[in-house]
Coordinates of C-alpha atoms in Angstrom, one line a residue:
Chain A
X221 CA 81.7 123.2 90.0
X222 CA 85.0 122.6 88.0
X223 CA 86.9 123.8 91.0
X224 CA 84.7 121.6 93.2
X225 CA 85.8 118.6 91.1
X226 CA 89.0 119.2 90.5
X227 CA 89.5 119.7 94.5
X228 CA 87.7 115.9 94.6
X229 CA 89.9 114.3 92.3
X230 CA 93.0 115.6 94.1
X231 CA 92.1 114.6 97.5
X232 CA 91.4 110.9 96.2
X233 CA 95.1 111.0 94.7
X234 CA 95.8 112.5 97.6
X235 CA 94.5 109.4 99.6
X236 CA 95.3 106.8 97.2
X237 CA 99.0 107.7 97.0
X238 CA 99.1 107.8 101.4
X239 CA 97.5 104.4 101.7
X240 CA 100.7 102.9 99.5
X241 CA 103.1 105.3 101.1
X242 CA 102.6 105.3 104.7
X243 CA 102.5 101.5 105.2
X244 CA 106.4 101.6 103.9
X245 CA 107.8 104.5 106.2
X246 CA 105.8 103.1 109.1
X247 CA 106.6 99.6 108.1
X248 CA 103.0 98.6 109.5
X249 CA 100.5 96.4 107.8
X250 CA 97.3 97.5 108.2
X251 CA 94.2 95.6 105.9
X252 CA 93.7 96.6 103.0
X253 CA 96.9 98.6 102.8
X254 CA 100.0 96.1 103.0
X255 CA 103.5 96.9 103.7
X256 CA 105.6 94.5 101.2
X257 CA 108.8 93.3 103.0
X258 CA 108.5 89.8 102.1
X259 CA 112.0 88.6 101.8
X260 CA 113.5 91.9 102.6
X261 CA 115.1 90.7 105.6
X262 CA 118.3 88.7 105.2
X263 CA 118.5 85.1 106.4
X264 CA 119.9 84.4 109.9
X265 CA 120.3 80.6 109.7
X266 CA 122.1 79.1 106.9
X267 CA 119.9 75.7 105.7
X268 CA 117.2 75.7 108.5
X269 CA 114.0 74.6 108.8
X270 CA 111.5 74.4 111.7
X271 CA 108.4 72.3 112.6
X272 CA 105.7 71.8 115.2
X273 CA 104.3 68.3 116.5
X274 CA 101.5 68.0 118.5
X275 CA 100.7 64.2 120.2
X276 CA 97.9 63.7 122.6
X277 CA 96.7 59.9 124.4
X278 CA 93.2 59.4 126.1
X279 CA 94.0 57.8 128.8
X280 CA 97.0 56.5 130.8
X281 CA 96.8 53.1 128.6
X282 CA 96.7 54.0 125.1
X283 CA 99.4 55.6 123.5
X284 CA 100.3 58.8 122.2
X285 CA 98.9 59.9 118.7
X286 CA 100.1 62.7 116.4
X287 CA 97.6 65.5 116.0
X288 CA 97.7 66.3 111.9
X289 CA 95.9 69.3 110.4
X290 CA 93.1 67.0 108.4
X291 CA 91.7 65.1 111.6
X292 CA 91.0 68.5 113.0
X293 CA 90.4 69.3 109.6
X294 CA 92.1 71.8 108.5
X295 CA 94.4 73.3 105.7
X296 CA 98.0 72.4 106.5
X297 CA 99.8 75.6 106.5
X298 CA 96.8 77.4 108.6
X299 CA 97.9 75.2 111.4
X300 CA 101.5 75.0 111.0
X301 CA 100.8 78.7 111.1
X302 CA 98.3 78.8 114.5
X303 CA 101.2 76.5 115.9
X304 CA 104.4 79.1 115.5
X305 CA 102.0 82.1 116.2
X306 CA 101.2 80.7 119.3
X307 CA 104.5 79.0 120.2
X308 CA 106.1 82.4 119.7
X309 CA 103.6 84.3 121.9
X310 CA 103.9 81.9 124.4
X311 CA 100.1 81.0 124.3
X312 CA 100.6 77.3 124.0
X313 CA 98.0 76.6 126.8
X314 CA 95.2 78.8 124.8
X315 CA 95.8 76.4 121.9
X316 CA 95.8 73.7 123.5
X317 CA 92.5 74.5 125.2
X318 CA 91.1 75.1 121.4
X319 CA 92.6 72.1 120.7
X320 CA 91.2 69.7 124.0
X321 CA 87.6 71.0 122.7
X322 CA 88.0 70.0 118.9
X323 CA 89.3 66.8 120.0
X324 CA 86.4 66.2 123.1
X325 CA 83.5 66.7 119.8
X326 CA 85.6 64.7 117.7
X327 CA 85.7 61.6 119.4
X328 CA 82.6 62.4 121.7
X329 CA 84.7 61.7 124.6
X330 CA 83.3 62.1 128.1
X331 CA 83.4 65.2 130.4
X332 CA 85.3 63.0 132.8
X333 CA 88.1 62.3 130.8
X334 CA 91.2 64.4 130.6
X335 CA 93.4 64.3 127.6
X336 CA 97.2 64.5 127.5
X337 CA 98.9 66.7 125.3
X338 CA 102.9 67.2 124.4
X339 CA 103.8 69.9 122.0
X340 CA 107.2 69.6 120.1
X341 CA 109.4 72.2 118.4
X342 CA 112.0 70.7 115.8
X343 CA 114.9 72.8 114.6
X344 CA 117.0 71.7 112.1
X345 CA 120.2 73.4 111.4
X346 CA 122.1 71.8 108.7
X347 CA 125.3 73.4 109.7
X348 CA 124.8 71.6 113.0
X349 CA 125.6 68.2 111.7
X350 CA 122.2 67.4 110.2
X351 CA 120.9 67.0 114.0
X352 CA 117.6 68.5 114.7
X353 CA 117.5 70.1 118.0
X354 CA 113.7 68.9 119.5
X355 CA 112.3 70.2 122.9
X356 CA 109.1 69.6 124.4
X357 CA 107.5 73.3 124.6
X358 CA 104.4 71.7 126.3
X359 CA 103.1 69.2 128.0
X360 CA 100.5 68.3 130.7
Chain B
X109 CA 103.3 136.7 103.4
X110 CA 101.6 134.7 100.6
X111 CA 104.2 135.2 98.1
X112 CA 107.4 134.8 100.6
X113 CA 105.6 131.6 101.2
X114 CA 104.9 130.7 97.3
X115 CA 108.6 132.0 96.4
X116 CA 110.5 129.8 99.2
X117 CA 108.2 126.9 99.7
X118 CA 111.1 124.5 98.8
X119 CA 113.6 125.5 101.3
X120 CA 110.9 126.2 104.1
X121 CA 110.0 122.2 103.5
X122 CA 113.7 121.1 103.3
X123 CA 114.1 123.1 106.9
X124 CA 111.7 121.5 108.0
X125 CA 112.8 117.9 107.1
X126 CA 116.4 118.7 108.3
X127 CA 114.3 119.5 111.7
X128 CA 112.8 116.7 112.1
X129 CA 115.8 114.5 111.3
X130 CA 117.6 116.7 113.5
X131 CA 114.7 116.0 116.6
X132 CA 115.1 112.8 116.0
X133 CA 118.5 111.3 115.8
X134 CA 119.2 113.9 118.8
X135 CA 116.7 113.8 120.9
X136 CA 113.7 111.4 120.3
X137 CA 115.7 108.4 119.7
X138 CA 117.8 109.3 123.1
X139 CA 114.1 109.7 124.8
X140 CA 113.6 106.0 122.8
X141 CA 116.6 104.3 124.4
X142 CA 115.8 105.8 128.1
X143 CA 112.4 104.5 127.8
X144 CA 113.4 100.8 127.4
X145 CA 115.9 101.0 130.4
X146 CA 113.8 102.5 132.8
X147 CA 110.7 102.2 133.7
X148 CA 109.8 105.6 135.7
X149 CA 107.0 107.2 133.9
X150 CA 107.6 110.5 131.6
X151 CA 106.2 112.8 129.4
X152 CA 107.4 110.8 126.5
X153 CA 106.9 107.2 128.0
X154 CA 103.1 108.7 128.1
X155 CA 103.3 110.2 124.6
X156 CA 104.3 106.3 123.1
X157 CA 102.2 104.3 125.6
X158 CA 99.0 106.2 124.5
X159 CA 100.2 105.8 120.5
X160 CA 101.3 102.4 120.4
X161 CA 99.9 100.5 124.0
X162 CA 101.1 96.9 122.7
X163 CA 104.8 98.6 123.2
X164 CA 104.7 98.5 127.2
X165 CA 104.2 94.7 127.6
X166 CA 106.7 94.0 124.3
X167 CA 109.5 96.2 125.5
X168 CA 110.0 93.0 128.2
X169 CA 109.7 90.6 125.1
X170 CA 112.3 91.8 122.8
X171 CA 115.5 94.1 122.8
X172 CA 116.0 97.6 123.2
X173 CA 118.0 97.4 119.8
X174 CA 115.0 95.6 118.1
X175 CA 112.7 98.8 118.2
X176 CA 115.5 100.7 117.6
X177 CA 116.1 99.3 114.3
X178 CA 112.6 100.0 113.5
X179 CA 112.1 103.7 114.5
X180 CA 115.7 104.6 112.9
X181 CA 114.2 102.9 109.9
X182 CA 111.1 105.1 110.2
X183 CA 113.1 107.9 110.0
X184 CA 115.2 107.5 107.0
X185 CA 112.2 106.2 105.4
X186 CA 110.7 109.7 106.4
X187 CA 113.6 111.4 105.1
X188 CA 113.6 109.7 101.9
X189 CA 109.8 109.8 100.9
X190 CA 109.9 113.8 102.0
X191 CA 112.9 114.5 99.8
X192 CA 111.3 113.1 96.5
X193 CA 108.2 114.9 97.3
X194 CA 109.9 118.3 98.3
X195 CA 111.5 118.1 95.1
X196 CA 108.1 119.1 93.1
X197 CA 108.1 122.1 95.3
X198 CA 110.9 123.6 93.1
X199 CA 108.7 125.0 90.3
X200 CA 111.2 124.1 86.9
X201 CA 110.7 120.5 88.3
X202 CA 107.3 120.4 88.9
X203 CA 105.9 121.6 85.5
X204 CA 108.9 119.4 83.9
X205 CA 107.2 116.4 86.3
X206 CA 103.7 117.4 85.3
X207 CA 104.5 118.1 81.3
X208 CA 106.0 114.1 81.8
X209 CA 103.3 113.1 82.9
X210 CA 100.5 114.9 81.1
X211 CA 102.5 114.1 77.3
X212 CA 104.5 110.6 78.3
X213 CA 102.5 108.8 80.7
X214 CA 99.1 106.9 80.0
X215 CA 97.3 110.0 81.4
X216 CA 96.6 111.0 78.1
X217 CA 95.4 107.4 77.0
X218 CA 92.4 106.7 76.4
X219 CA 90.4 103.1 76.3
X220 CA 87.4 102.1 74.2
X221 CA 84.2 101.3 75.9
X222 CA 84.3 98.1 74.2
X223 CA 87.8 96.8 75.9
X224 CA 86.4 98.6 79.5
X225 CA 83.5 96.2 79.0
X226 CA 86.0 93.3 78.3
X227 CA 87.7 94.3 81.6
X228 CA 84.7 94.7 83.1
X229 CA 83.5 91.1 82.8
X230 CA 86.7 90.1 83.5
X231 CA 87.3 91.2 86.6
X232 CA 83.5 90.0 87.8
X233 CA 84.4 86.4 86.9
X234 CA 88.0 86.8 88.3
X235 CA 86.3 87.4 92.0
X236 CA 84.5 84.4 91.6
X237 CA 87.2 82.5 90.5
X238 CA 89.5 84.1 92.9
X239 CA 87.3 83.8 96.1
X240 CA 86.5 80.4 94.6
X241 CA 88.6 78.6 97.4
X242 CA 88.0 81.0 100.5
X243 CA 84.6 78.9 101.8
X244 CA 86.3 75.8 102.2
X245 CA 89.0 77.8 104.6
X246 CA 86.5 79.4 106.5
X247 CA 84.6 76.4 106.7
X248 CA 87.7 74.9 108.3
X249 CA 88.5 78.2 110.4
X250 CA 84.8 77.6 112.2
X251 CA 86.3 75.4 114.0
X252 CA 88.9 77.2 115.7
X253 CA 86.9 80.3 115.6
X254 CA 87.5 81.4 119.2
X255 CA 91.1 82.6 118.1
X256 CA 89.8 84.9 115.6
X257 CA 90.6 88.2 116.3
X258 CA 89.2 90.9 113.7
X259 CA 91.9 93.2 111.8
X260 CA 91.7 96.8 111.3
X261 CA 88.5 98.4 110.8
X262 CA 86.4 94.5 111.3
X263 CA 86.5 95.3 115.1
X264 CA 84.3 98.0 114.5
X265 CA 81.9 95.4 112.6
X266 CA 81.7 92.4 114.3
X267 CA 83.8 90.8 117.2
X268 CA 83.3 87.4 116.9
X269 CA 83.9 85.2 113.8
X270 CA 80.0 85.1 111.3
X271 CA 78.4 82.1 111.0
X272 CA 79.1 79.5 108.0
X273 CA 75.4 80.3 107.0
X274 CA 76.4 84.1 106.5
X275 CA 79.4 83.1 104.9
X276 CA 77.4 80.4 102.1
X277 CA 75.3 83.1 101.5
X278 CA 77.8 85.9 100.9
X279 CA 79.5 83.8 98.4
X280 CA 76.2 82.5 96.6
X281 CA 75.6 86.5 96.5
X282 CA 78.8 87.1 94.6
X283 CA 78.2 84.8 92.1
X284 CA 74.5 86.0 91.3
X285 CA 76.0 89.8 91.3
X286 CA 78.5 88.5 88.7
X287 CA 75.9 86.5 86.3
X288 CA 74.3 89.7 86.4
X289 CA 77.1 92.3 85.9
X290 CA 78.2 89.8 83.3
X291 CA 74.9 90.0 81.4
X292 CA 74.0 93.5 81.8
X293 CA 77.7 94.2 80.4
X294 CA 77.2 92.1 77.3
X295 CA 73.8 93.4 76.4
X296 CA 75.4 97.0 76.8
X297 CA 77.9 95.9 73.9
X298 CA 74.6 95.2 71.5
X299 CA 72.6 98.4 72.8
X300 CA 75.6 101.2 73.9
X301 CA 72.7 104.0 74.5
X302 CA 71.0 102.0 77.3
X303 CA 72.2 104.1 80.6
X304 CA 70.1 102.4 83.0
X305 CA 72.7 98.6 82.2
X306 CA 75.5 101.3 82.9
X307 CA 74.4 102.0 86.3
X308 CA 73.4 98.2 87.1
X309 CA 76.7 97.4 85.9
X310 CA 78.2 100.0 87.9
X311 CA 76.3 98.8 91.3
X312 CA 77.0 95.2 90.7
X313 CA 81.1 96.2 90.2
X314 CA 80.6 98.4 93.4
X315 CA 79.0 95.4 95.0
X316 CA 81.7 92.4 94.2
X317 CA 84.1 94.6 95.0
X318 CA 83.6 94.9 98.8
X319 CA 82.1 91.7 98.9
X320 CA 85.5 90.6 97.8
X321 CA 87.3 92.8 100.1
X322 CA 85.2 92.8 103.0
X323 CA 85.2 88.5 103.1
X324 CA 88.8 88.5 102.1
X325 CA 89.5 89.8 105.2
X326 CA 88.1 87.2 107.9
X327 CA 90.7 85.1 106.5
X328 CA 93.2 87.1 108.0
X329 CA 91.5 87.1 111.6
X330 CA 94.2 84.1 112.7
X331 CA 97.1 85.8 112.6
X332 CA 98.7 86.2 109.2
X333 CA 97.6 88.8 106.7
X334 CA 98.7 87.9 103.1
X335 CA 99.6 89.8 100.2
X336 CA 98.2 87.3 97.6
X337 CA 95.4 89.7 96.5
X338 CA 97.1 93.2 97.6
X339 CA 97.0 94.4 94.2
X340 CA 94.0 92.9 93.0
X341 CA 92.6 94.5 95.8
X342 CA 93.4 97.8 94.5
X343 CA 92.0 96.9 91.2
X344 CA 88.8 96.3 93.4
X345 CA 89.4 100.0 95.3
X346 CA 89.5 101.6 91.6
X347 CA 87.5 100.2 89.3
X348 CA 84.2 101.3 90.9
X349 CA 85.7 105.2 90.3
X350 CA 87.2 104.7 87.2
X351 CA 83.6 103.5 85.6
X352 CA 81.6 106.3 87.6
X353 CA 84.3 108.1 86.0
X354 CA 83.4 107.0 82.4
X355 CA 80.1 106.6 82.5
X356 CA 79.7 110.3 82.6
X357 CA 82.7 111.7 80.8
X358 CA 81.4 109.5 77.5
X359 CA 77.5 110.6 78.3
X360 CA 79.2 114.4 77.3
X361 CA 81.8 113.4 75.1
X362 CA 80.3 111.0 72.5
X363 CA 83.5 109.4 71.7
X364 CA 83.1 106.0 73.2
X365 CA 86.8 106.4 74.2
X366 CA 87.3 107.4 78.6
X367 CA 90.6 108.3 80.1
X368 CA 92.7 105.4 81.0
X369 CA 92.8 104.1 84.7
X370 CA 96.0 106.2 85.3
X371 CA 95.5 105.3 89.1
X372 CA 95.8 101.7 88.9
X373 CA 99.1 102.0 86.7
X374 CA 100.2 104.3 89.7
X375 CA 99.2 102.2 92.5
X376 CA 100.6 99.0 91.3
X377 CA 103.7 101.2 89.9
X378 CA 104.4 102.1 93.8
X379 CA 103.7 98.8 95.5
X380 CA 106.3 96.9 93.4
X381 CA 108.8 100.0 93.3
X382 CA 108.0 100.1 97.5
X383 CA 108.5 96.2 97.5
X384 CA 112.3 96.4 95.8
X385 CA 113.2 99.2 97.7
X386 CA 112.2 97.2 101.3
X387 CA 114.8 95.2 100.2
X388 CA 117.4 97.5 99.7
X389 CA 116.4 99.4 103.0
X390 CA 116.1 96.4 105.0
X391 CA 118.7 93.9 103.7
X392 CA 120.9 96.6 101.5
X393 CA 124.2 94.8 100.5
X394 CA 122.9 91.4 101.3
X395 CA 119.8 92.1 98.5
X396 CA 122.4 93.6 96.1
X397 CA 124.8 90.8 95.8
X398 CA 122.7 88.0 95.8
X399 CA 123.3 86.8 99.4
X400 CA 119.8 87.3 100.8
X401 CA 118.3 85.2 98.3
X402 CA 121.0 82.6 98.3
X403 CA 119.8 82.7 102.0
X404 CA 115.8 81.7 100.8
X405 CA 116.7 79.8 97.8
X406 CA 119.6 77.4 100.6
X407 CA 116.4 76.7 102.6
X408 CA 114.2 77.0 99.8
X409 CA 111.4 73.9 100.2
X410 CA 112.0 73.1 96.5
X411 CA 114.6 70.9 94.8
X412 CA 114.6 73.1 91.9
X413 CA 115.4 76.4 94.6
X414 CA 117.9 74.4 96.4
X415 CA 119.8 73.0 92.8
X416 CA 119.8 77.0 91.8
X417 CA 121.3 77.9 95.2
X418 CA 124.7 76.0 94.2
X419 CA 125.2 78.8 91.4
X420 CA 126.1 82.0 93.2
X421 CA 126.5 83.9 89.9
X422 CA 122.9 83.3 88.8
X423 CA 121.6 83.9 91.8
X424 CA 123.7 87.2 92.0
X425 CA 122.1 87.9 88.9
X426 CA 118.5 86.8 89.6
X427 CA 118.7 89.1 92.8
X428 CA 120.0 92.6 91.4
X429 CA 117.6 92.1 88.4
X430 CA 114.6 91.5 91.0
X431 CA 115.8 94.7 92.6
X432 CA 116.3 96.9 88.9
X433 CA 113.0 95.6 87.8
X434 CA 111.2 96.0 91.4
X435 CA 112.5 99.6 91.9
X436 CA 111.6 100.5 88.2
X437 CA 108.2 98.8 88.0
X438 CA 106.9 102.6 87.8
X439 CA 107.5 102.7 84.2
X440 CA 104.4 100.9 83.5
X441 CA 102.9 103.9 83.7
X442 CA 105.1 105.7 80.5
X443 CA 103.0 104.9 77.3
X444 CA 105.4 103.1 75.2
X445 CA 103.8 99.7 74.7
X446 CA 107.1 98.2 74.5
X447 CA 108.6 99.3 78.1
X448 CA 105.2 97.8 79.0
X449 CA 105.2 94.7 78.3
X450 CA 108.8 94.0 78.7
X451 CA 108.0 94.9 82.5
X452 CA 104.9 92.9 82.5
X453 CA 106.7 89.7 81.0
X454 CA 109.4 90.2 83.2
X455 CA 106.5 90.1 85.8
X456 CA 105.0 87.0 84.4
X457 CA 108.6 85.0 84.9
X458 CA 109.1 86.7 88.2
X459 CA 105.8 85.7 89.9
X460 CA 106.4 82.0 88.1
X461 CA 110.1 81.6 89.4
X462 CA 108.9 82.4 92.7
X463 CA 106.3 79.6 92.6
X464 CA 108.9 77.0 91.3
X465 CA 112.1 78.1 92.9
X466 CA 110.6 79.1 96.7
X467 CA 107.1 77.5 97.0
X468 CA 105.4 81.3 97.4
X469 CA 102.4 82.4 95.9
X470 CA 100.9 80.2 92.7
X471 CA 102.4 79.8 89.0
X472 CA 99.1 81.8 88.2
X473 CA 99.2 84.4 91.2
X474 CA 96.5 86.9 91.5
X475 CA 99.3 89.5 91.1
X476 CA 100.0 88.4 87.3
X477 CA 96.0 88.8 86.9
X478 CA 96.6 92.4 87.7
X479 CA 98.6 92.8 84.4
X480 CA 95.4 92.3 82.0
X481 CA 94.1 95.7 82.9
X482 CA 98.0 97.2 82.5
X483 CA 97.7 96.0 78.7
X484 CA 95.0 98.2 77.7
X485 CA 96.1 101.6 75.9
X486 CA 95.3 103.7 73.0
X487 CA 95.7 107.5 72.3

């Protein structure tokens, strides 16, 4: 029984120590056992910053109309985030399609109308003359 | 066979590290490179698909030289952890490690029932308070709940995003398991023979923990997992065994005093000692002489960050002592009160600065909440 309990305890310090250490040699976050390289990795761009604008117009008339996270609503940095996830994985139509629906309820539009979208990315490099370098990722 | 084995167990593990360094740097990471310039199909290119699947439609997304990085990484990382572990296999080291740790450490601490019941009802209250905010995000994330995609073991619960009904519920649950472990633990203090509030108290722990846990993690079905509760979390694994633990060591004991939590000390020991040496692994020279963080605090979204990036010296200084203090955060387990809390105030200030000076994490960050059940201590 001793043996027995003794064999117990070591397997769960067994377990507990692996589920800290293997995250770090595998460099792999897996929930509930994190990998913590925040900040390990050295800055490429000296003063940068980046940022994501999305506009959309109803119709041909009226004009364009900056989406912001509190008419969807929601918190701030969750869709700043949903914005560089999917402009890095090149998924900007699946976001916009989240978007078109949010947007269709919102304002009860009709199923005949078609909204316009344009998604900008906005770099800004200080070392580049305080000129932010915008391009138009998407638009329809 | 058993005692060739027993006598040369060191060197048999050290061979077998140099082996697998050897494999790798010679031939694995050769196999590595072939597989991202070709795309004819081999027993390897099989081997990784079948491992790691994502890897066949990113090897057209990033560089050859990105992936590289990583497994060479892997490897040294391998070669590092292995070495410190082999090193217990030499038998003057391990009973000098052990006889450390049984005599030195808060192994041989023990805690009074009466500061465990303290701790108890403070960590009942703290996942109320700390999942306090987490309703009103996943009220918001309803709405764009067709990106949700479910981490790690939640694909094997449920594949699409619960409903805001399930969600008020879970959280009205929480709280009524707290008023409850919060009771039961305060009537234990006025009647201590009552073992029937030890095992409520013990279910309703069990209970807010992987409540906290298991709707912690839907926040992270976007696309960003967050380290903001990664220790409290393991405060959440351990507690459950550490008052299982104590519940029956004092039934045979009589003492009122149970062994310290000497995992949690451990566990949080390791993740800040793994955390400072990331830093050295991944930015190495950069980390050590301030440069990386001149880097964060230059584009730093604070004024205060930015006005401390025009004094190189301090920030030279600020970055090797996040490193010494990271990579030595193990200490917390030695007994001496005084190594203790030096650690933990240096904790305090660290987790603070990082608020004011970088905009991460809070002034009051769930990590500094850890530190109330690394105070505790008596022999």
């Amino acid at each position: 029984m001793f043996y027995q309990k003794k064999r117990l305890s070591f397997i769960f310090v067994f377990l507990v120590l692996s589920a800290i250490i293997l995250p770090f040699i595998f460099l792999k976050d897996t929930y509930l056992f994190h990998r913590f390289g925040m900040f390990a990795e050295p800055m490429q761009h000296k003063k940068q910053y980046e940022k994501f604008y999305i506009f959309y117009k109803k119709n041909n008339t009226s004009n364009f109309v900056e989406l912001k996270a509190q008419n969807i609503p929601i918190n701030a940095n969750a869709f700043e985030m949903q914005l560089r996830k999917h402009h890095y994985q090149k998924k900007h139509i699946d976001f916009i399609a989240v978007l078109n629906k949010i947007i269709f309820k919102k304002e009860k539009l009709e199923q005949y109308e078609k909204l316009k979208w344009k998604w900008y990315h906005v770099v800004n490099k200080q070392d580049l003359q305080n000129e932010p370098d915008s391009l138009c990722v998407f638009s329809n | 066979m058993n005692i060739f084995l027993k006598k040369n167990i060191f060197w048999i593990i050290l061979l077998l590290i140099f082996l697998s360094q050897f494999l790798y740097w010679f031939l694995i990471r050769n196999y590595t490179f072939a597989y991202f310039y070709s795309d004819s199909i081999t027993w390897f290119s099989q081997v990784v698909e079948t491992i790691y699947p994502r890897l066949a439609i990113e090897k057209h997304r990033f560089d050859a030289s990105f992936f590289i990085k990583k497994s060479d990484q892997i490897a040294i990382r391998f070669l590092f952890v292995s070495s410190i572990i082999s090193l217990f296999f030499i038998p003057k080291i391990y009973q000098k490690a052990k006889s450390f740790f049984i005599n030195q450490t808060v192994y041989s601490e023990k805690v009074s029932e009466n500061k465990l019941y303290f701790l108890v009802i403070y960590f009942l209250i703290s996942n109320v308070l700390l999942s306090n905010q987490w309703l009103e995000i996943l009220t918001e994330y309803t709405q764009i709940a067709v990106l949700y995609k479910p981490i790690s073991f939640y694909s094997f619960l449920s594949s699409s995003f619960p409903s805001l009904l399930f969600f008020k519920t879970s959280f009205v649950f929480l709280k009524i398991i707290t008023v409850i472990g919060t009771l039961f633990s305060l009537l234990y203090l006025f009647y201590q023979k009552k073992y029937l509030f030890k095992i409520i108290i013990w279910f309703c722990i069990t209970l807010s923990s992987i409540l906290f846990i298991y709707l912690q993690g839907f926040l992270y079905g976007f696309g960003k997992i967050e380290h903001t509760y990664a220790t409290w979390n393991w405060v959440c694994i351990l507690l459950p065994f550490w008052i299982y633990g104590g519940m029956w060591s004092s039934v045979k004991t009589m003492t009122r005093l149970i062994p310290q939590n000497y995992l949690l000390f451990l566990a949080i020991g390791l993740i800040y000692a793994s955390s400072g040496l990331e830093k050295i692994f991944i930015g190495g020279l950069d980390w050590l002489n301030g440069k990386a963080l001149l880097g964060y605090l230059e584009n730093s979204p604070t004024e205060l960050g930015q006005n401390l990036s025009e004094y190189p010296f301090l920030v030279f200084l600020f970055s090797s002592l996040t490193i010494i203090w990271e990579t030595s955060f193990l200490l917390i387990l030695h007994k001496n009160k005084y190594i203790r809390f030096t650690l933990i105030f240096i904790g305090i200030c660290f987790h603070v600065g990082v608020y004011f000076f970088m905009n991460v994490g809070h002034y009051f960050s769930p990590w500094i909440w850890v530190y109330v059940f690394l105070l505790f201590g008596k022999e």
